[in-house]
Amino acid sequence: MGLLDQLSQAVNQAAQGTQAAQSGSHWMNLVGPLLERVGGVQGLVQQLQQGELGSIVDSWLGQGANQAISGQQLQQALGEETCQQLAQQTGQSASGLSEQLAQVLPGLIDQLSPNGQVAPGALDSSQLGSVLGGLFGRT
């Protein structure tokens, strides 16, 4: 089962028939292609750390409060080409996409790294579904 299939299944399980399902579908359409492109959650964390966002990402992995990230910072770390391709894939502008991803990534990474590292099964549909459902309930 591919990453997008896992994400789709997770969102459907986490938020069937509710407003959260609509929100979950929206976020999955943004997060799914990104994770697929960068090699999953671990690949995303590594790319952001290499993109000079190490201290911000470390706050998401740690026990304290999550530092915010701007869409512009995210766009710089991911690279303009990646953002443009993701924007085309999702039908949004690159800046709009990066701003929206900046809203959800701190919480998502935080929830998928309970011991300061991305959990080995972070893309397991049941775990991811639980995390996405929790995040969507707050959006």
PDB file of N, CA and C in Angstrom, residues 5-6 14 25 51 57 66 69 72 81 90 99 116 127:
ATOM      1  N   ASP A   5      -2.208   6.048  -0.180  1.00  0.00           N
ATOM      2  CA  ASP A   5      -3.268   5.119   0.204  1.00  0.00           C
ATOM      3  C   ASP A   5      -3.371   5.022   1.722  1.00  0.00           C
ATOM      4  N   GLN A   6      -2.209   4.955   2.396  1.00  0.00           N
ATOM      5  CA  GLN A   6      -2.193   4.894   3.856  1.00  0.00           C
ATOM      6  C   GLN A   6      -2.795   6.160   4.448  1.00  0.00           C
ATOM      7  N   ALA A  14     -10.165   8.122  10.740  1.00  0.00           N
ATOM      8  CA  ALA A  14     -10.136   9.090  11.830  1.00  0.00           C
ATOM      9  C   ALA A  14     -11.330  10.038  11.831  1.00  0.00           C
ATOM     10  N   SER A  25      -9.458  15.658   4.716  1.00  0.00           N
ATOM     11  CA  SER A  25      -9.211  15.458   3.291  1.00  0.00           C
ATOM     12  C   SER A  25      -8.373  16.604   2.744  1.00  0.00           C
ATOM     13  N   GLY A  51      17.970  22.336   6.126  1.00  0.00           N
ATOM     14  CA  GLY A  51      17.603  23.647   5.591  1.00  0.00           C
ATOM     15  C   GLY A  51      17.680  24.739   6.625  1.00  0.00           C
ATOM     16  N   VAL A  57      12.797  22.546  14.258  1.00  0.00           N
ATOM     17  CA  VAL A  57      12.386  21.140  14.159  1.00  0.00           C
ATOM     18  C   VAL A  57      12.686  20.413  15.465  1.00  0.00           C
ATOM     19  N   ASN A  66       6.133  23.701  20.795  1.00  0.00           N
ATOM     20  CA  ASN A  66       6.566  23.686  19.393  1.00  0.00           C
ATOM     21  C   ASN A  66       6.763  25.109  18.901  1.00  0.00           C
ATOM     22  N   ILE A  69       6.741  27.924  12.527  1.00  0.00           N
ATOM     23  CA  ILE A  69       7.528  28.065  11.312  1.00  0.00           C
ATOM     24  C   ILE A  69       6.678  28.870  10.338  1.00  0.00           C
ATOM     25  N   GLN A  72       7.313  31.000   4.505  1.00  0.00           N
ATOM     26  CA  GLN A  72       8.521  31.385   3.782  1.00  0.00           C
ATOM     27  C   GLN A  72       9.714  30.537   4.215  1.00  0.00           C
ATOM     28  N   GLU A  81      11.640  24.628  -6.272  1.00  0.00           N
ATOM     29  CA  GLU A  81      11.150  23.645  -7.243  1.00  0.00           C
ATOM     30  C   GLU A  81      10.157  22.678  -6.602  1.00  0.00           C
ATOM     31  N   THR A  90      -1.438  20.225  -6.083  1.00  0.00           N
ATOM     32  CA  THR A  90      -2.570  20.458  -5.194  1.00  0.00           C
ATOM     33  C   THR A  90      -3.485  21.573  -5.674  1.00  0.00           C
ATOM     34  N   GLU A  99       2.230  28.139   3.512  1.00  0.00           N
ATOM     35  CA  GLU A  99       1.612  28.715   4.715  1.00  0.00           C
ATOM     36  C   GLU A  99       0.708  27.689   5.408  1.00  0.00           C
ATOM     37  N   GLY A 116      11.250  11.988  21.055  1.00  0.00           N
ATOM     38  CA  GLY A 116      12.250  12.865  20.481  1.00  0.00           C
ATOM     39  C   GLY A 116      12.758  12.425  19.127  1.00  0.00           C
ATOM     40  N   GLN A 127      -1.784   4.735  13.462  1.00  0.00           N
ATOM     41  CA  GLN A 127      -1.138   5.791  14.240  1.00  0.00           C
ATOM     42  C   GLN A 127      -1.325   7.136  13.561  1.00  0.00           C
TER      43      GLN A 127
END
